[in-house]
Amino acid sequence: MSGDGTAGPIVVAVDGGGSKTDAVALSLDGTVLAEARAGTSSPHVLGMDGAVALVGDLIEQLLARTGPRPLAAANLYLSGLDLPAEIADFRDRIAGTPWADATIDNDLFALLRAGTGEPDAVAVVCGTGINCVGVRSDGAVVRYASLGTISGDWGGGWHLGERALWYAARAVDGRGEPTVLAEAVPAALGLASVQDVIEAIHFGRLASSELSRLSPVVFACAREGDAIATGLTDEQAEEIATMAVTTLRRLDLLDRAVPVVLGGGVIGSRDERLLGTVERLLAERAPLARTELVTAAPILGAALLALESADASAEAVETARSTLTERPAAVVH
């Protein structure tokens, strides 16, 4: 990285999730100089051109606020960059920008670094969607395509919302068991009935992505004792634990004390049943693993990685950690 300017060099970090994108510029002593935020930067939602444009606009905002300074490193971590081809495509589209040499990867790596600096580790994100990554000290990495049902995935706010609506619809028309979700789902979306929700989505008055707002409704109904909502909560916990344990097994780390970093809006809701079930399943299947719940926004991890890419000092990294830990992680509402 290079640039013109008389002030000291900076690093830029971007973390883009399914609902929001954070960007931060820091000096090499770990001082936060500028911050910016926008909506989702996922190319699965915006298309690759849209994702590149949104990230580029955020970085330009940062650079305008810091003034002309050399760019020592840029680290960009985005939800939706799941495949090598997607990462390569994103890189091709930022050619010619001051951040063309940026480190680019999935946002899970930012979450992982926010939760731990250990060389053997696993991270599971459960927010709008679900994904997992594992790393080992010898450089081995396990990752998943994370493209939804076509790649074997289930979970996250969107899937929970779809399932909640599915059960609610069947309860209303008699094909399924009764559930309080039949009243709770339309109420959460500001509509009068399940049929109104169905029609609003069908006719395009309500984006299907709005269903991702329903995970807190599922958890609340489970706390009230609703059997369907309880089953959905337990199914989500099972999937989180399965991804973590599978990744540990693929990395031959089941016999080591390894951190399992948990983050994302659904996990960040801190639902007692969800997290308790995840903890119990991990204790049964990977007893040496220990969970690390990330409560800070994953931009923390992206910033630490950017500073480390620029060979900043350990003191600088700790300065940034102290500042950015105060930024809370987003919760899916």
mmCIF file of C-alpha atoms in Angstrom:
data_model
loop_
_atom_site.group_PDB
_atom_site.id
_atom_site.type_symbol
_atom_site.label_atom_id
_atom_site.label_comp_id
_atom_site.label_asym_id
_atom_site.label_seq_id
_atom_site.Cartn_x
_atom_site.Cartn_y
_atom_site.Cartn_z
ATOM 1 C CA MET A 1 0.000 0.000 0.000
ATOM 2 C CA SER A 2 1.176 3.504 -0.672
ATOM 3 C CA GLY A 3 -0.160 7.003 -0.811
ATOM 4 C CA ASP A 4 0.769 10.621 -0.703
ATOM 5 C CA GLY A 5 0.467 12.762 2.396
ATOM 6 C CA THR A 6 2.396 14.286 5.188
ATOM 7 C CA ALA A 7 0.549 12.754 8.125
ATOM 8 C CA GLY A 8 1.325 9.293 9.471
ATOM 9 C CA PRO A 9 0.048 6.135 7.793
ATOM 10 C CA ILE A 10 -3.320 4.610 8.549
ATOM 11 C CA VAL A 11 -5.091 1.280 8.184
ATOM 12 C CA VAL A 12 -8.664 0.788 7.035
ATOM 13 C CA ALA A 13 -10.901 -2.085 8.116
ATOM 14 C CA VAL A 14 -14.368 -3.054 6.880
ATOM 15 C CA ASP A 15 -16.747 -5.648 8.304
ATOM 16 C CA GLY A 16 -19.888 -6.305 6.300
ATOM 17 C CA GLY A 17 -22.695 -8.513 7.611
ATOM 18 C CA GLY A 18 -26.147 -9.436 6.442
ATOM 19 C CA SER A 19 -27.740 -6.314 7.898
ATOM 20 C CA LYS A 20 -25.028 -3.656 8.278
ATOM 21 C CA THR A 21 -21.480 -2.738 7.258
ATOM 22 C CA ASP A 22 -18.983 -0.997 9.534
ATOM 23 C CA ALA A 23 -15.758 0.692 8.468
ATOM 24 C CA VAL A 24 -12.997 2.225 10.546
ATOM 25 C CA ALA A 25 -9.697 4.016 9.958
ATOM 26 C CA LEU A 26 -6.946 3.796 12.566
ATOM 27 C CA SER A 27 -3.485 5.226 12.983
ATOM 28 C CA LEU A 28 -0.674 2.724 13.548
ATOM 29 C CA ASP A 29 -0.734 3.423 17.277
ATOM 30 C CA GLY A 30 -4.270 1.995 17.423
ATOM 31 C CA THR A 31 -6.127 5.304 17.641
ATOM 32 C CA VAL A 32 -9.519 5.295 15.921
ATOM 33 C CA LEU A 33 -9.551 8.244 13.520
ATOM 34 C CA ALA A 34 -12.821 7.820 11.621
ATOM 35 C CA GLU A 35 -15.817 5.511 11.436
ATOM 36 C CA ALA A 36 -18.640 4.949 8.949
ATOM 37 C CA ARG A 37 -21.636 2.645 8.677
ATOM 38 C CA ALA A 38 -24.034 1.535 5.952
ATOM 39 C CA GLY A 39 -26.499 -1.292 5.319
ATOM 40 C CA THR A 40 -25.621 -4.754 4.093
ATOM 41 C CA SER A 41 -22.701 -5.103 1.694
ATOM 42 C CA SER A 42 -23.408 -8.739 0.854
ATOM 43 C CA PRO A 43 -23.038 -9.377 -2.878
ATOM 44 C CA HIS A 44 -25.770 -12.001 -2.495
ATOM 45 C CA VAL A 45 -28.140 -9.105 -1.774
ATOM 46 C CA LEU A 46 -26.656 -6.175 -3.705
ATOM 47 C CA GLY A 47 -24.831 -7.973 -6.497
ATOM 48 C CA MET A 48 -21.069 -7.706 -6.780
ATOM 49 C CA ASP A 49 -21.136 -4.231 -8.320
ATOM 50 C CA GLY A 50 -23.363 -2.970 -5.528
ATOM 51 C CA ALA A 51 -21.165 -4.505 -2.838
ATOM 52 C CA VAL A 52 -18.017 -2.986 -4.306
ATOM 53 C CA ALA A 53 -19.699 0.418 -4.623
ATOM 54 C CA LEU A 54 -20.946 0.410 -1.043
ATOM 55 C CA VAL A 55 -17.572 -0.609 0.403
ATOM 56 C CA GLY A 56 -15.794 1.916 -1.807
ATOM 57 C CA ASP A 57 -18.102 4.691 -0.626
ATOM 58 C CA LEU A 58 -17.443 3.841 3.036
ATOM 59 C CA ILE A 59 -13.682 3.853 2.503
ATOM 60 C CA GLU A 60 -13.877 7.155 0.656
ATOM 61 C CA GLN A 61 -15.784 8.596 3.617
ATOM 62 C CA LEU A 62 -13.023 7.457 5.962
ATOM 63 C CA LEU A 63 -10.256 8.860 3.783
ATOM 64 C CA ALA A 64 -12.059 12.184 3.468
ATOM 65 C CA ARG A 65 -12.197 12.446 7.261
ATOM 66 C CA THR A 66 -8.588 11.435 7.905
ATOM 67 C CA GLY A 67 -7.100 13.646 5.206
ATOM 68 C CA PRO A 68 -4.337 12.533 2.852
ATOM 69 C CA ARG A 69 -2.286 9.817 4.531
ATOM 70 C CA PRO A 70 -0.381 6.753 3.309
ATOM 71 C CA LEU A 71 -2.530 3.628 3.454
ATOM 72 C CA ALA A 72 -0.505 0.969 5.239
ATOM 73 C CA ALA A 73 -3.154 -1.782 5.024
ATOM 74 C CA ALA A 74 -6.795 -2.352 4.141
ATOM 75 C CA ASN A 75 -8.634 -5.429 5.386
ATOM 76 C CA LEU A 76 -12.127 -6.084 4.035
ATOM 77 C CA TYR A 77 -14.325 -8.872 5.437
ATOM 78 C CA LEU A 78 -17.764 -9.315 3.896
ATOM 79 C CA SER A 79 -20.675 -11.666 4.319
ATOM 80 C CA GLY A 80 -21.419 -13.206 0.942
ATOM 81 C CA LEU A 81 -17.780 -13.633 -0.054
ATOM 82 C CA ASP A 82 -18.010 -17.361 0.537
ATOM 83 C CA LEU A 83 -16.282 -18.858 -2.498
ATOM 84 C CA PRO A 84 -12.793 -18.235 -3.912
ATOM 85 C CA ALA A 85 -14.388 -17.097 -7.164
ATOM 86 C CA GLU A 86 -16.378 -14.420 -5.320
ATOM 87 C CA ILE A 87 -13.282 -13.124 -3.547
ATOM 88 C CA ALA A 88 -11.390 -13.021 -6.856
ATOM 89 C CA ASP A 89 -14.281 -11.209 -8.534
ATOM 90 C CA PHE A 90 -14.397 -8.590 -5.782
ATOM 91 C CA ARG A 91 -10.639 -8.085 -6.053
ATOM 92 C CA ASP A 92 -10.844 -7.627 -9.831
ATOM 93 C CA ARG A 93 -13.471 -4.920 -9.387
ATOM 94 C CA ILE A 94 -11.398 -2.822 -6.969
ATOM 95 C CA ALA A 95 -8.392 -2.757 -9.289
ATOM 96 C CA GLY A 96 -7.063 0.777 -9.638
ATOM 97 C CA THR A 97 -8.321 1.951 -6.245
ATOM 98 C CA PRO A 98 -5.942 2.971 -3.437
ATOM 99 C CA TRP A 99 -7.089 -0.192 -1.606
ATOM 100 C CA ALA A 100 -6.566 -2.571 -4.547
ATOM 101 C CA ASP A 101 -4.063 -4.641 -2.523
ATOM 102 C CA ALA A 102 -6.459 -5.142 0.370
ATOM 103 C CA THR A 103 -6.829 -8.390 2.260
ATOM 104 C CA ILE A 104 -10.290 -9.662 1.266
ATOM 105 C CA ASP A 105 -12.189 -12.496 2.880
ATOM 106 C CA ASN A 106 -15.420 -13.612 4.507
ATOM 107 C CA ASP A 107 -16.635 -11.695 7.562
ATOM 108 C CA LEU A 108 -16.235 -14.810 9.686
ATOM 109 C CA PHE A 109 -12.517 -14.091 9.920
ATOM 110 C CA ALA A 110 -13.280 -10.738 11.542
ATOM 111 C CA LEU A 111 -15.580 -12.445 14.039
ATOM 112 C CA LEU A 112 -12.930 -15.069 14.759
ATOM 113 C CA ARG A 113 -10.275 -12.431 15.496
ATOM 114 C CA ALA A 114 -12.702 -10.428 17.620
ATOM 115 C CA GLY A 115 -13.148 -13.484 19.801
ATOM 116 C CA THR A 116 -9.637 -14.892 20.000
ATOM 117 C CA GLY A 117 -6.066 -14.554 18.837
ATOM 118 C CA GLU A 118 -5.318 -18.252 19.303
ATOM 119 C CA PRO A 119 -3.947 -20.115 16.256
ATOM 120 C CA ASP A 120 -6.320 -23.084 16.703
ATOM 121 C CA ALA A 121 -9.911 -21.835 16.762
ATOM 122 C CA VAL A 122 -13.407 -22.142 15.346
ATOM 123 C CA ALA A 123 -16.015 -19.422 14.803
ATOM 124 C CA VAL A 124 -19.727 -19.801 14.143
ATOM 125 C CA VAL A 125 -21.817 -16.830 13.090
ATOM 126 C CA CYS A 126 -25.586 -17.009 13.351
ATOM 127 C CA GLY A 127 -27.143 -13.746 12.268
ATOM 128 C CA THR A 128 -29.181 -13.210 9.139
ATOM 129 C CA GLY A 129 -27.687 -16.532 7.999
ATOM 130 C CA ILE A 130 -25.302 -19.098 9.445
ATOM 131 C CA ASN A 131 -21.683 -19.946 8.642
ATOM 132 C CA CYS A 132 -18.587 -21.408 10.249
ATOM 133 C CA VAL A 133 -14.811 -21.334 9.827
ATOM 134 C CA GLY A 134 -11.979 -23.141 11.553
ATOM 135 C CA VAL A 135 -8.242 -22.471 11.549
ATOM 136 C CA ARG A 136 -5.256 -24.476 12.742
ATOM 137 C CA SER A 137 -1.758 -23.346 13.656
ATOM 138 C CA ASP A 138 -0.209 -25.108 10.645
ATOM 139 C CA GLY A 139 -2.319 -23.002 8.245
ATOM 140 C CA ALA A 140 -5.126 -25.485 7.641
ATOM 141 C CA VAL A 141 -8.543 -23.847 7.184
ATOM 142 C CA VAL A 142 -12.021 -25.367 7.100
ATOM 143 C CA ARG A 143 -14.774 -23.280 5.601
ATOM 144 C CA TYR A 144 -18.236 -23.770 4.103
ATOM 145 C CA ALA A 145 -19.961 -22.543 0.964
ATOM 146 C CA SER A 146 -22.761 -21.045 3.086
ATOM 147 C CA LEU A 147 -25.155 -20.609 0.176
ATOM 148 C CA GLY A 148 -28.285 -21.715 2.017
ATOM 149 C CA THR A 149 -30.176 -24.914 1.475
ATOM 150 C CA ILE A 150 -28.347 -25.713 -1.773
ATOM 151 C CA SER A 151 -25.115 -26.089 0.202
ATOM 152 C CA GLY A 152 -26.664 -27.947 3.139
ATOM 153 C CA ASP A 153 -27.151 -24.967 5.448
ATOM 154 C CA TRP A 154 -29.991 -24.241 7.822
ATOM 155 C CA GLY A 155 -30.308 -21.486 10.338
ATOM 156 C CA GLY A 156 -29.991 -17.797 11.007
ATOM 157 C CA GLY A 157 -32.709 -15.207 11.296
ATOM 158 C CA TRP A 158 -33.978 -15.632 7.752
ATOM 159 C CA HIS A 159 -34.442 -19.400 7.994
ATOM 160 C CA LEU A 160 -35.935 -19.148 11.479
ATOM 161 C CA GLY A 161 -38.412 -16.572 10.184
ATOM 162 C CA GLU A 162 -39.345 -18.705 7.172
ATOM 163 C CA ARG A 163 -39.927 -21.722 9.381
ATOM 164 C CA ALA A 164 -41.949 -19.689 11.871
ATOM 165 C CA LEU A 165 -44.216 -18.474 9.064
ATOM 166 C CA TRP A 166 -44.466 -22.023 7.644
ATOM 167 C CA TYR A 167 -45.659 -23.422 10.974
ATOM 168 C CA ALA A 168 -47.975 -20.461 11.514
ATOM 169 C CA ALA A 169 -49.579 -20.951 8.097
ATOM 170 C CA ARG A 170 -50.163 -24.663 8.722
ATOM 171 C CA ALA A 171 -51.610 -23.951 12.159
ATOM 172 C CA VAL A 172 -54.108 -21.521 10.654
ATOM 173 C CA ASP A 173 -55.263 -23.786 7.802
ATOM 174 C CA GLY A 174 -55.416 -26.973 9.880
ATOM 175 C CA ARG A 175 -52.518 -28.925 8.367
ATOM 176 C CA GLY A 176 -50.313 -28.413 11.411
ATOM 177 C CA GLU A 177 -50.335 -28.219 15.165
ATOM 178 C CA PRO A 178 -51.598 -25.118 16.959
ATOM 179 C CA THR A 179 -48.912 -22.567 17.797
ATOM 180 C CA VAL A 180 -48.891 -19.064 19.238
ATOM 181 C CA LEU A 181 -46.686 -18.165 16.270
ATOM 182 C CA ALA A 182 -49.936 -17.822 14.305
ATOM 183 C CA GLU A 183 -50.641 -14.621 16.226
ATOM 184 C CA ALA A 184 -47.085 -13.562 17.051
ATOM 185 C CA VAL A 185 -45.695 -13.626 13.494
ATOM 186 C CA PRO A 186 -48.151 -11.185 11.867
ATOM 187 C CA ALA A 187 -48.121 -8.971 14.961
ATOM 188 C CA ALA A 188 -44.312 -8.643 14.762
ATOM 189 C CA LEU A 189 -44.583 -7.641 11.107
ATOM 190 C CA GLY A 190 -47.352 -5.115 11.724
ATOM 191 C CA LEU A 191 -50.053 -7.125 9.968
ATOM 192 C CA ALA A 192 -53.379 -8.519 11.126
ATOM 193 C CA SER A 193 -53.141 -12.174 10.129
ATOM 194 C CA VAL A 194 -50.925 -14.901 8.716
ATOM 195 C CA GLN A 195 -52.855 -14.627 5.441
ATOM 196 C CA ASP A 196 -51.966 -10.939 5.292
ATOM 197 C CA VAL A 197 -48.276 -11.823 5.703
ATOM 198 C CA ILE A 198 -48.467 -14.453 2.972
ATOM 199 C CA GLU A 199 -50.139 -12.064 0.543
ATOM 200 C CA ALA A 200 -47.819 -9.174 1.392
ATOM 201 C CA ILE A 201 -44.786 -11.301 0.565
ATOM 202 C CA HIS A 202 -46.405 -12.824 -2.520
ATOM 203 C CA PHE A 203 -47.351 -9.454 -4.001
ATOM 204 C CA GLY A 204 -44.063 -7.788 -3.080
ATOM 205 C CA ARG A 205 -45.435 -5.428 -0.453
ATOM 206 C CA LEU A 206 -43.208 -7.092 2.146
ATOM 207 C CA ALA A 207 -39.677 -8.235 1.332
ATOM 208 C CA SER A 208 -39.089 -11.847 2.287
ATOM 209 C CA SER A 209 -35.885 -10.676 3.965
ATOM 210 C CA GLU A 210 -38.100 -9.057 6.615
ATOM 211 C CA LEU A 211 -38.689 -12.559 7.962
ATOM 212 C CA SER A 212 -35.198 -12.372 9.460
ATOM 213 C CA ARG A 213 -36.729 -10.071 12.092
ATOM 214 C CA LEU A 214 -38.709 -12.964 13.557
ATOM 215 C CA SER A 215 -36.037 -14.857 15.496
ATOM 216 C CA PRO A 216 -36.731 -12.903 18.728
ATOM 217 C CA VAL A 217 -40.400 -13.794 18.276
ATOM 218 C CA VAL A 218 -39.531 -17.491 18.035
ATOM 219 C CA PHE A 219 -37.418 -17.304 21.189
ATOM 220 C CA ALA A 220 -40.098 -15.374 23.082
ATOM 221 C CA CYS A 221 -42.757 -17.922 22.138
ATOM 222 C CA ALA A 222 -40.433 -20.731 23.231
ATOM 223 C CA ARG A 223 -40.047 -19.066 26.622
ATOM 224 C CA GLU A 224 -43.836 -19.093 26.887
ATOM 225 C CA GLY A 225 -43.765 -22.863 26.394
ATOM 226 C CA ASP A 226 -44.929 -23.086 22.779
ATOM 227 C CA ALA A 227 -43.873 -26.508 21.496
ATOM 228 C CA ILE A 228 -43.263 -25.424 17.890
ATOM 229 C CA ALA A 229 -41.138 -22.428 18.877
ATOM 230 C CA THR A 230 -39.230 -24.555 21.393
ATOM 231 C CA GLY A 231 -38.478 -27.083 18.674
ATOM 232 C CA LEU A 232 -37.208 -24.356 16.339
ATOM 233 C CA THR A 233 -34.968 -22.929 19.067
ATOM 234 C CA ASP A 234 -33.508 -26.351 19.802
ATOM 235 C CA GLU A 235 -33.037 -27.057 16.096
ATOM 236 C CA GLN A 236 -31.074 -23.839 15.718
ATOM 237 C CA ALA A 237 -28.879 -24.728 18.701
ATOM 238 C CA GLU A 238 -28.284 -28.178 17.227
ATOM 239 C CA GLU A 239 -27.115 -26.682 13.943
ATOM 240 C CA ILE A 240 -24.738 -24.255 15.655
ATOM 241 C CA ALA A 241 -23.206 -27.072 17.686
ATOM 242 C CA THR A 242 -23.044 -29.402 14.683
ATOM 243 C CA MET A 243 -21.116 -26.871 12.611
ATOM 244 C CA ALA A 244 -18.637 -26.235 15.423
ATOM 245 C CA VAL A 245 -18.052 -29.912 16.247
ATOM 246 C CA THR A 246 -17.798 -30.915 12.585
ATOM 247 C CA THR A 247 -15.176 -28.231 12.013
ATOM 248 C CA LEU A 248 -13.183 -29.300 15.060
ATOM 249 C CA ARG A 249 -13.284 -32.885 13.822
ATOM 250 C CA ARG A 250 -12.183 -31.972 10.302
ATOM 251 C CA LEU A 251 -9.226 -30.094 11.786
ATOM 252 C CA ASP A 252 -8.365 -32.932 14.212
ATOM 253 C CA LEU A 253 -8.829 -30.542 17.124
ATOM 254 C CA LEU A 254 -11.363 -32.455 19.207
ATOM 255 C CA ASP A 255 -8.628 -33.550 21.594
ATOM 256 C CA ARG A 256 -7.384 -29.997 22.259
ATOM 257 C CA ALA A 257 -8.635 -27.069 24.335
ATOM 258 C CA VAL A 258 -9.846 -24.879 21.485
ATOM 259 C CA PRO A 259 -11.979 -21.703 21.608
ATOM 260 C CA VAL A 260 -15.282 -21.795 19.752
ATOM 261 C CA VAL A 261 -16.188 -18.175 19.017
ATOM 262 C CA LEU A 262 -19.917 -17.491 18.737
ATOM 263 C CA GLY A 263 -21.363 -14.314 17.240
ATOM 264 C CA GLY A 264 -24.006 -12.780 15.032
ATOM 265 C CA GLY A 265 -27.352 -11.209 15.777
ATOM 266 C CA VAL A 266 -29.271 -14.399 16.593
ATOM 267 C CA ILE A 267 -26.610 -15.574 19.016
ATOM 268 C CA GLY A 268 -26.219 -12.007 20.262
ATOM 269 C CA SER A 269 -29.829 -12.037 21.461
ATOM 270 C CA ARG A 270 -28.423 -14.189 24.292
ATOM 271 C CA ASP A 271 -31.518 -16.325 24.463
ATOM 272 C CA GLU A 272 -31.020 -18.546 27.476
ATOM 273 C CA ARG A 273 -32.431 -21.702 25.930
ATOM 274 C CA LEU A 274 -30.503 -21.281 22.671
ATOM 275 C CA LEU A 275 -27.127 -20.643 24.296
ATOM 276 C CA GLY A 276 -27.695 -23.186 27.062
ATOM 277 C CA THR A 277 -28.447 -25.909 24.532
ATOM 278 C CA VAL A 278 -25.389 -25.001 22.455
ATOM 279 C CA GLU A 279 -23.214 -25.191 25.583
ATOM 280 C CA ARG A 280 -24.670 -28.569 26.573
ATOM 281 C CA LEU A 281 -24.200 -30.081 23.123
ATOM 282 C CA LEU A 282 -20.614 -28.844 22.876
ATOM 283 C CA ALA A 283 -19.864 -30.235 26.345
ATOM 284 C CA GLU A 284 -21.161 -33.625 25.208
ATOM 285 C CA ARG A 285 -19.475 -33.731 21.806
ATOM 286 C CA ALA A 286 -16.337 -31.596 22.215
ATOM 287 C CA PRO A 287 -15.699 -31.473 25.972
ATOM 288 C CA LEU A 288 -12.338 -29.686 25.683
ATOM 289 C CA ALA A 289 -13.760 -26.825 23.615
ATOM 290 C CA ARG A 290 -14.695 -23.588 25.356
ATOM 291 C CA THR A 291 -17.142 -21.059 24.000
ATOM 292 C CA GLU A 292 -16.285 -17.383 23.573
ATOM 293 C CA LEU A 293 -19.359 -15.200 23.053
ATOM 294 C CA VAL A 294 -18.481 -12.084 21.060
ATOM 295 C CA THR A 295 -20.438 -9.119 22.379
ATOM 296 C CA ALA A 296 -18.414 -6.475 20.534
ATOM 297 C CA ALA A 297 -19.136 -5.618 16.903
ATOM 298 C CA PRO A 298 -16.974 -7.733 14.553
ATOM 299 C CA ILE A 299 -15.388 -4.537 13.204
ATOM 300 C CA LEU A 300 -13.151 -5.032 16.241
ATOM 301 C CA GLY A 301 -11.673 -8.169 14.661
ATOM 302 C CA ALA A 302 -11.335 -6.525 11.260
ATOM 303 C CA ALA A 303 -9.470 -3.597 12.828
ATOM 304 C CA LEU A 304 -7.102 -5.866 14.764
ATOM 305 C CA LEU A 305 -6.336 -7.831 11.605
ATOM 306 C CA ALA A 306 -5.664 -4.606 9.684
ATOM 307 C CA LEU A 307 -3.253 -3.376 12.339
ATOM 308 C CA GLU A 308 -1.501 -6.745 12.395
ATOM 309 C CA SER A 309 -1.252 -6.662 8.590
ATOM 310 C CA ALA A 310 0.607 -3.355 8.948
ATOM 311 C CA ASP A 311 2.935 -4.802 11.613
ATOM 312 C CA ALA A 312 1.569 -2.479 14.277
ATOM 313 C CA SER A 313 2.822 -3.031 17.813
ATOM 314 C CA ALA A 314 1.093 -5.186 20.390
ATOM 315 C CA GLU A 315 0.373 -1.999 22.327
ATOM 316 C CA ALA A 316 -1.387 -0.513 19.305
ATOM 317 C CA VAL A 317 -3.511 -3.632 18.922
ATOM 318 C CA GLU A 318 -4.527 -3.439 22.582
ATOM 319 C CA THR A 319 -5.343 0.254 22.248
ATOM 320 C CA ALA A 320 -7.694 -0.503 19.366
ATOM 321 C CA ARG A 321 -9.207 -3.429 21.250
ATOM 322 C CA SER A 322 -9.939 -1.275 24.283
ATOM 323 C CA THR A 323 -11.661 1.363 22.140
ATOM 324 C CA LEU A 324 -13.627 -0.874 19.799
ATOM 325 C CA THR A 325 -14.762 -3.392 22.395
ATOM 326 C CA GLU A 326 -17.209 -0.719 23.499
ATOM 327 C CA ARG A 327 -19.070 -1.041 20.173
ATOM 328 C CA PRO A 328 -21.828 -3.602 20.808
ATOM 329 C CA ALA A 329 -22.563 -6.345 18.307
ATOM 330 C CA ALA A 330 -25.784 -5.988 16.364
ATOM 331 C CA VAL A 331 -28.805 -8.011 17.439
ATOM 332 C CA VAL A 332 -31.377 -9.229 14.925
ATOM 333 C CA HIS A 333 -34.700 -7.526 15.745
#
